[in-house]
Amino acid sequence: MVSFKMNKRYYSRAMANKILLHIFFVFLGGHLIFLAPAYSRDYDYINVTNPFLKKTPVAVTDFKPFNGNAQEINIGKTAKAILKEALDFTGYLKIMNPVAFLSNPAESGIQLGEINFRDWTAIGADLLITGGIIETDGKITLKLRLFDTFNAKLLVGKIYTGPESQVRQMIHLFCSEISYQLTGKWGIFNSKIAFVSTVNGNKEIFSCDFDGRNIKQVTRHKSISLSPSWSSDGQWLAYVSYAKGKPDIFIKNIEEKRGSIINYKGMNISPDWMPGQQKLAAALSFSGDQEIYLLSIKGEIIKRVTNSWGIDVSPEFSPDGKKIVFTSKRTGTPQIYIKDLESKNAQRITFKGKNNTSPAWSPDGRKIVYVGIEENNIDIFVMDINSGMPVQLTMNAGDNEDPSWSPDGSMLTFTSTREAGVSRIFVMNASGSDPRRLLRLAGKQTQPDWSK
Amino acid sequence: MKKRVWVNLVMAILVAGLFLTASCAKKTIVSDATTIEDQEKAKLEADAKAAAEAAAKAKADQITQQKLEDEIAREKAQKAARILAAKQLFENQDIHFEYDSSDLSEIAKAGLKEKAAWLKNNVSLMITIEGHCDERGTTEYNLALGDRRANTAKNYLVNLGVSASRLNTISYGEEKPLDSAMTEAAYKINRRAHFVIN
């Protein structure tokens, strides 16, 4: 019985990022509060894939400064602001206006037993988050709790300790815990988004945090660089660049100066990493025909995946790595197909419209999001693979392209020209609601890829 | 009476005039010495004139020759310009495609035949064929479509007898539009195979 659960990848990345956070269980009356793993699996508070999702109201209270000094008060305010922003970003939580609050846990107490849950149910808060902050010798300790107000239950209780510079990461770790508790998924708070941005007329690869902050320029080729793709451990980026004169695939380790280039004759484009493997699928044209191949990280061809005359491009793996979804023109117009890597047959899944491209497989494996073009309108559609019914997610709001799923499947990031006709990165909920611009950066941004 | 005197006087003057005229004619015949002097002078003048004419002719000859050299240079320049124009025509005349198509229209084939003929007359030149798309369609699909357009143009030239080893291809997809306007006219000129002499 351990309440601190992290999947392997999440944990290893946190380690790789060298976040030294000490995480303790919250003591309450001398007893450890255990949250059985089965608890969250038996009942998920929020189904993030529900298109009719109603936002759950959550009250986030002021952080209690244990020593009461100015530094605690200031950092507490910052931490609370980061927390509210991150929770609001999820799209399934509604942050309540503190004007309505009937009590102040920062004064009356932040623990179970010190909270009068009627104060919170009375104002319609389904969830309550309290925080405490202790500053000792430059180290910050945050005590964070999530309560179910109707059942008067502690859902998550965590203590994080680290330097002030890691407050943002501590808050996001807590948000991941909240996400796991509420949705059964670790969420987006540890994820990154890679994208293309113009710099002085060239196109370079950038990355940022899930919320559009912490923007970093990854490449400096002074050329055309396109189609970034994260490996499933978040340690590698594959992308296309004309840095050597023609479209080749560059593979780059994010932390170390390691990498390789896949540069067969002709084009080498649209890389996608096989989940959990150091292998990629990509479209190459050295044969004179644009076909999809399975490649090693060094570019050796493991196998040819498609075998039909005409364009085959933009492969994306299924979450189990056994299938790919891709764009093919084999029937005369570009359409979306699914193919088992081991079998010969490809199954066409789009039948509406004459131009369907750029597919991406949902993390739960059930849906494909793609771009459909009709009469010069470029929009994003999602299809349940079993039903085959396409649902349009964007409409009458510029050109919308390059959809990519958030790691929990609750959101999509995409490119849109809805603001003044200029390409920008947007995010929206998986149902198409709450579209909003992710980041502000000079130039034009395209092709976002959300890390797994 | 007085009137008669005037008439006589006028008559006398007229007669005297007649005599005077006669004496003048006679005088021309007697002035031979003067004539010789004049002839000598004329001869000198003629000599000078001939010399001047010779000089002028020499100068004219020089001018003519100069003119010829200029003409040769101009013809050379014109020839170079014609070659350059042919090169520029080769590079500037794109082959165009229909939306989402890499098939060659009759106009495109005619353009490629001209290019093939020119390439056969200029066997030392290496060529890169660029495939381009309009901005409709997704980035990756358009890269593949541009690749296909460049390959289609290349294969047609190879079938017309141009050595494949002289023809390189590259796709730019929708990355290098000639006209970034969002109009049918712009889309039309952006859907192209472009030829570059390496």
Short mmCIF file of N, CA, C and O in Angstrom, two decimals, chain B residues 45-114:
data_model
loop_
_atom_site.label_atom_id
_atom_site.label_comp_id
_atom_site.label_asym_id
_atom_site.label_seq_id
_atom_site.Cartn_x
_atom_site.Cartn_y
_atom_site.Cartn_z
N GLU B 45 45.67 74.79 -104.35
CA GLU B 45 44.42 74.54 -103.60
C GLU B 45 43.93 73.10 -103.78
O GLU B 45 43.53 72.43 -102.83
N ALA B 46 44.05 72.64 -105.04
CA ALA B 46 43.59 71.27 -105.34
C ALA B 46 44.42 70.24 -104.60
O ALA B 46 43.88 69.27 -104.05
N ASP B 47 45.74 70.51 -104.58
CA ASP B 47 46.62 69.59 -103.85
C ASP B 47 46.22 69.49 -102.38
O ASP B 47 46.12 68.41 -101.80
N ALA B 48 46.01 70.67 -101.81
CA ALA B 48 45.62 70.71 -100.38
C ALA B 48 44.33 69.94 -100.15
O ALA B 48 44.19 69.17 -99.20
N LYS B 49 43.44 70.17 -101.13
CA LYS B 49 42.13 69.50 -101.00
C LYS B 49 42.29 67.98 -101.06
O LYS B 49 41.70 67.23 -100.26
N ALA B 50 43.14 67.55 -101.99
CA ALA B 50 43.36 66.10 -102.15
C ALA B 50 43.95 65.51 -100.87
O ALA B 50 43.53 64.44 -100.41
N ALA B 51 44.93 66.27 -100.33
CA ALA B 51 45.55 65.79 -99.09
C ALA B 51 44.51 65.68 -97.97
O ALA B 51 44.45 64.69 -97.24
N ALA B 52 43.67 66.69 -97.89
CA ALA B 52 42.61 66.71 -96.86
C ALA B 52 41.67 65.54 -97.06
O ALA B 52 41.28 64.84 -96.11
N GLU B 53 41.37 65.35 -98.37
CA GLU B 53 40.44 64.24 -98.67
C GLU B 53 41.07 62.90 -98.29
O GLU B 53 40.41 62.02 -97.74
N ALA B 54 42.34 62.78 -98.59
CA ALA B 54 43.05 61.53 -98.26
C ALA B 54 43.03 61.30 -96.74
O ALA B 54 42.76 60.19 -96.27
N ALA B 55 43.32 62.41 -96.05
CA ALA B 55 43.32 62.30 -94.58
C ALA B 55 41.93 61.89 -94.07
O ALA B 55 41.78 61.01 -93.22
N ALA B 56 40.95 62.54 -94.67
CA ALA B 56 39.56 62.26 -94.26
C ALA B 56 39.21 60.80 -94.55
O ALA B 56 38.57 60.14 -93.76
N LYS B 57 39.70 60.35 -95.74
CA LYS B 57 39.40 58.97 -96.13
C LYS B 57 40.06 57.99 -95.15
O LYS B 57 39.44 57.01 -94.74
N ALA B 58 41.32 58.33 -94.84
CA ALA B 58 42.03 57.47 -93.88
C ALA B 58 41.27 57.40 -92.56
O ALA B 58 41.10 56.32 -91.97
N LYS B 59 40.83 58.56 -92.19
CA LYS B 59 40.08 58.62 -90.93
C LYS B 59 38.79 57.80 -91.03
O LYS B 59 38.43 57.05 -90.13
N ALA B 60 38.15 57.96 -92.18
CA ALA B 60 36.90 57.23 -92.41
C ALA B 60 37.14 55.73 -92.36
O ALA B 60 36.36 54.98 -91.78
N ASP B 61 38.29 55.33 -93.03
CA ASP B 61 38.63 53.91 -93.02
C ASP B 61 38.77 53.41 -91.58
O ASP B 61 38.28 52.35 -91.23
N GLN B 62 39.48 54.23 -90.81
CA GLN B 62 39.69 53.89 -89.40
C GLN B 62 38.35 53.72 -88.68
O GLN B 62 38.13 52.76 -87.95
N ILE B 63 37.46 54.63 -88.90
CA ILE B 63 36.14 54.60 -88.27
C ILE B 63 35.40 53.33 -88.66
O ILE B 63 34.82 52.64 -87.83
N THR B 64 35.47 53.00 -89.92
CA THR B 64 34.77 51.81 -90.40
C THR B 64 35.29 50.56 -89.69
O THR B 64 34.52 49.73 -89.23
N GLN B 65 36.60 50.50 -89.62
CA GLN B 65 37.19 49.32 -88.97
C GLN B 65 36.75 49.24 -87.51
O GLN B 65 36.36 48.19 -87.02
N GLN B 66 36.78 50.37 -86.85
CA GLN B 66 36.35 50.44 -85.46
C GLN B 66 34.92 49.93 -85.33
O GLN B 66 34.60 49.12 -84.48
N LYS B 67 34.12 50.40 -86.26
CA LYS B 67 32.71 50.03 -86.26
C LYS B 67 32.57 48.50 -86.36
O LYS B 67 31.77 47.90 -85.67
N LEU B 68 33.38 47.90 -87.22
CA LEU B 68 33.29 46.45 -87.40
C LEU B 68 33.62 45.71 -86.11
O LEU B 68 32.94 44.77 -85.72
N GLU B 69 34.68 46.17 -85.45
CA GLU B 69 35.07 45.53 -84.19
C GLU B 69 33.94 45.62 -83.16
O GLU B 69 33.64 44.66 -82.46
N ASP B 70 33.34 46.82 -83.14
CA ASP B 70 32.19 47.01 -82.24
C ASP B 70 31.08 46.02 -82.57
O ASP B 70 30.46 45.43 -81.69
N GLU B 71 30.87 45.85 -83.87
CA GLU B 71 29.81 44.95 -84.30
C GLU B 71 30.09 43.51 -83.84
O GLU B 71 29.20 42.81 -83.40
N ILE B 72 31.36 43.13 -83.97
CA ILE B 72 31.74 41.77 -83.56
C ILE B 72 31.48 41.61 -82.06
O ILE B 72 30.87 40.63 -81.63
N ALA B 73 31.90 42.65 -81.32
CA ALA B 73 31.69 42.61 -79.87
C ALA B 73 30.21 42.55 -79.54
O ALA B 73 29.77 41.81 -78.66
N ARG B 74 29.45 43.38 -80.31
CA ARG B 74 28.01 43.41 -80.05
C ARG B 74 27.37 42.06 -80.37
O ARG B 74 26.54 41.55 -79.63
N GLU B 75 27.81 41.49 -81.48
CA GLU B 75 27.25 40.19 -81.84
C GLU B 75 27.59 39.14 -80.79
O GLU B 75 26.76 38.31 -80.44
N LYS B 76 28.84 39.24 -80.30
CA LYS B 76 29.25 38.33 -79.24
C LYS B 76 28.33 38.48 -78.02
O LYS B 76 27.84 37.51 -77.46
N ALA B 77 28.15 39.76 -77.66
CA ALA B 77 27.31 40.06 -76.49
C ALA B 77 25.90 39.56 -76.73
O ALA B 77 25.27 38.98 -75.83
N GLN B 78 25.44 39.78 -77.99
CA GLN B 78 24.07 39.33 -78.30
C GLN B 78 23.95 37.81 -78.19
O GLN B 78 22.97 37.30 -77.67
N LYS B 79 25.02 37.16 -78.65
CA LYS B 79 25.01 35.69 -78.59
C LYS B 79 25.00 35.24 -77.12
O LYS B 79 24.22 34.36 -76.74
N ALA B 80 25.85 35.89 -76.33
CA ALA B 80 25.91 35.56 -74.90
C ALA B 80 24.55 35.83 -74.26
O ALA B 80 24.06 35.05 -73.45
N ALA B 81 23.96 36.96 -74.68
CA ALA B 81 22.66 37.32 -74.13
C ALA B 81 21.61 36.29 -74.53
O ALA B 81 20.74 35.93 -73.74
N ARG B 82 21.74 35.82 -75.81
CA ARG B 82 20.78 34.80 -76.27
C ARG B 82 20.93 33.52 -75.45
O ARG B 82 19.95 32.92 -75.05
N ILE B 83 22.20 33.16 -75.18
CA ILE B 83 22.45 31.95 -74.37
C ILE B 83 21.91 32.16 -72.96
O ILE B 83 21.23 31.30 -72.41
N LEU B 84 22.20 33.35 -72.43
CA LEU B 84 21.73 33.68 -71.09
C LEU B 84 20.20 33.67 -71.06
O LEU B 84 19.59 33.12 -70.15
N ALA B 85 19.63 34.26 -72.10
CA ALA B 85 18.16 34.33 -72.17
C ALA B 85 17.59 32.91 -72.22
O ALA B 85 16.60 32.61 -71.56
N ALA B 86 18.26 32.06 -73.01
CA ALA B 86 17.81 30.67 -73.11
C ALA B 86 17.93 29.99 -71.75
O ALA B 86 17.05 29.25 -71.33
N LYS B 87 19.05 30.27 -71.07
CA LYS B 87 19.25 29.72 -69.72
C LYS B 87 18.18 30.23 -68.77
O LYS B 87 17.60 29.47 -68.00
N GLN B 88 17.96 31.55 -68.87
CA GLN B 88 16.97 32.15 -67.97
C GLN B 88 15.58 31.62 -68.28
O GLN B 88 14.79 31.35 -67.37
N LEU B 89 15.32 31.46 -69.58
CA LEU B 89 14.03 30.91 -69.98
C LEU B 89 13.88 29.51 -69.40
O LEU B 89 12.84 29.15 -68.87
N PHE B 90 14.97 28.76 -69.50
CA PHE B 90 14.97 27.40 -68.98
C PHE B 90 14.68 27.41 -67.48
O PHE B 90 13.89 26.61 -66.97
N GLU B 91 15.32 28.36 -66.80
CA GLU B 91 15.15 28.40 -65.34
C GLU B 91 13.84 29.06 -64.91
O GLU B 91 13.28 28.70 -63.90
N ASN B 92 13.40 30.05 -65.70
CA ASN B 92 12.24 30.82 -65.25
C ASN B 92 10.90 30.22 -65.66
O ASN B 92 9.89 30.54 -65.06
N GLN B 93 10.93 29.38 -66.70
CA GLN B 93 9.64 28.83 -67.14
C GLN B 93 9.33 27.58 -66.33
O GLN B 93 9.89 26.51 -66.56
N ASP B 94 8.43 27.73 -65.38
CA ASP B 94 8.03 26.61 -64.53
C ASP B 94 7.01 25.73 -65.24
O ASP B 94 6.29 26.19 -66.13
N ILE B 95 6.96 24.49 -64.80
CA ILE B 95 5.91 23.57 -65.24
C ILE B 95 4.84 23.60 -64.15
O ILE B 95 5.16 23.47 -62.96
N HIS B 96 3.60 23.77 -64.53
CA HIS B 96 2.54 23.91 -63.52
C HIS B 96 1.66 22.67 -63.41
O HIS B 96 1.56 21.89 -64.36
N PHE B 97 1.06 22.53 -62.23
CA PHE B 97 0.25 21.34 -61.93
C PHE B 97 -1.13 21.75 -61.42
O PHE B 97 -1.30 22.85 -60.90
N GLU B 98 -2.06 20.83 -61.56
CA GLU B 98 -3.38 21.03 -60.98
C GLU B 98 -3.31 20.80 -59.46
O GLU B 98 -2.35 20.21 -58.96
N TYR B 99 -4.34 21.24 -58.75
CA TYR B 99 -4.43 21.05 -57.29
C TYR B 99 -4.32 19.57 -56.93
O TYR B 99 -4.98 18.74 -57.55
N ASP B 100 -3.49 19.27 -55.95
CA ASP B 100 -3.30 17.91 -55.44
C ASP B 100 -2.96 16.90 -56.55
O ASP B 100 -3.32 15.74 -56.47
N SER B 101 -2.24 17.37 -57.58
CA SER B 101 -1.91 16.47 -58.68
C SER B 101 -0.43 16.58 -59.04
O SER B 101 0.16 17.65 -58.94
N SER B 102 0.14 15.45 -59.45
CA SER B 102 1.50 15.48 -59.98
C SER B 102 1.49 15.03 -61.44
O SER B 102 2.52 14.72 -62.01
N ASP B 103 0.27 14.98 -62.05
CA ASP B 103 0.17 14.59 -63.46
C ASP B 103 0.59 15.75 -64.35
O ASP B 103 0.39 16.91 -63.99
N LEU B 104 1.14 15.41 -65.54
CA LEU B 104 1.59 16.45 -66.47
C LEU B 104 0.48 16.80 -67.46
O LEU B 104 -0.06 15.91 -68.12
N SER B 105 0.16 18.08 -67.55
CA SER B 105 -0.81 18.53 -68.55
C SER B 105 -0.11 18.61 -69.90
O SER B 105 1.12 18.48 -69.98
N GLU B 106 -0.87 18.81 -71.00
CA GLU B 106 -0.27 18.93 -72.33
C GLU B 106 0.69 20.12 -72.38
O GLU B 106 1.75 20.06 -72.99
N ILE B 107 0.29 21.21 -71.71
CA ILE B 107 1.15 22.41 -71.68
C ILE B 107 2.45 22.07 -70.95
O ILE B 107 3.54 22.44 -71.39
N ALA B 108 2.33 21.33 -69.84
CA ALA B 108 3.51 20.96 -69.08
C ALA B 108 4.43 20.08 -69.91
O ALA B 108 5.65 20.26 -69.93
N LYS B 109 3.83 19.15 -70.67
CA LYS B 109 4.63 18.26 -71.51
C LYS B 109 5.36 19.05 -72.60
O LYS B 109 6.54 18.79 -72.88
N ALA B 110 4.65 20.02 -73.19
CA ALA B 110 5.27 20.85 -74.23
C ALA B 110 6.45 21.61 -73.65
O ALA B 110 7.53 21.69 -74.27
N GLY B 111 6.26 22.14 -72.45
CA GLY B 111 7.35 22.87 -71.78
C GLY B 111 8.53 21.97 -71.50
O GLY B 111 9.69 22.36 -71.69
N LEU B 112 8.24 20.74 -71.09
CA LEU B 112 9.32 19.79 -70.80
C LEU B 112 10.06 19.37 -72.06
O LEU B 112 11.26 19.14 -72.05
N LYS B 113 9.32 19.29 -73.20
CA LYS B 113 9.98 18.95 -74.48
C LYS B 113 10.98 20.04 -74.85
O LYS B 113 12.09 19.74 -75.30
N GLU B 114 10.59 21.29 -74.67
CA GLU B 114 11.52 22.41 -74.94
C GLU B 114 12.75 22.29 -74.05
O GLU B 114 13.88 22.48 -74.49
#
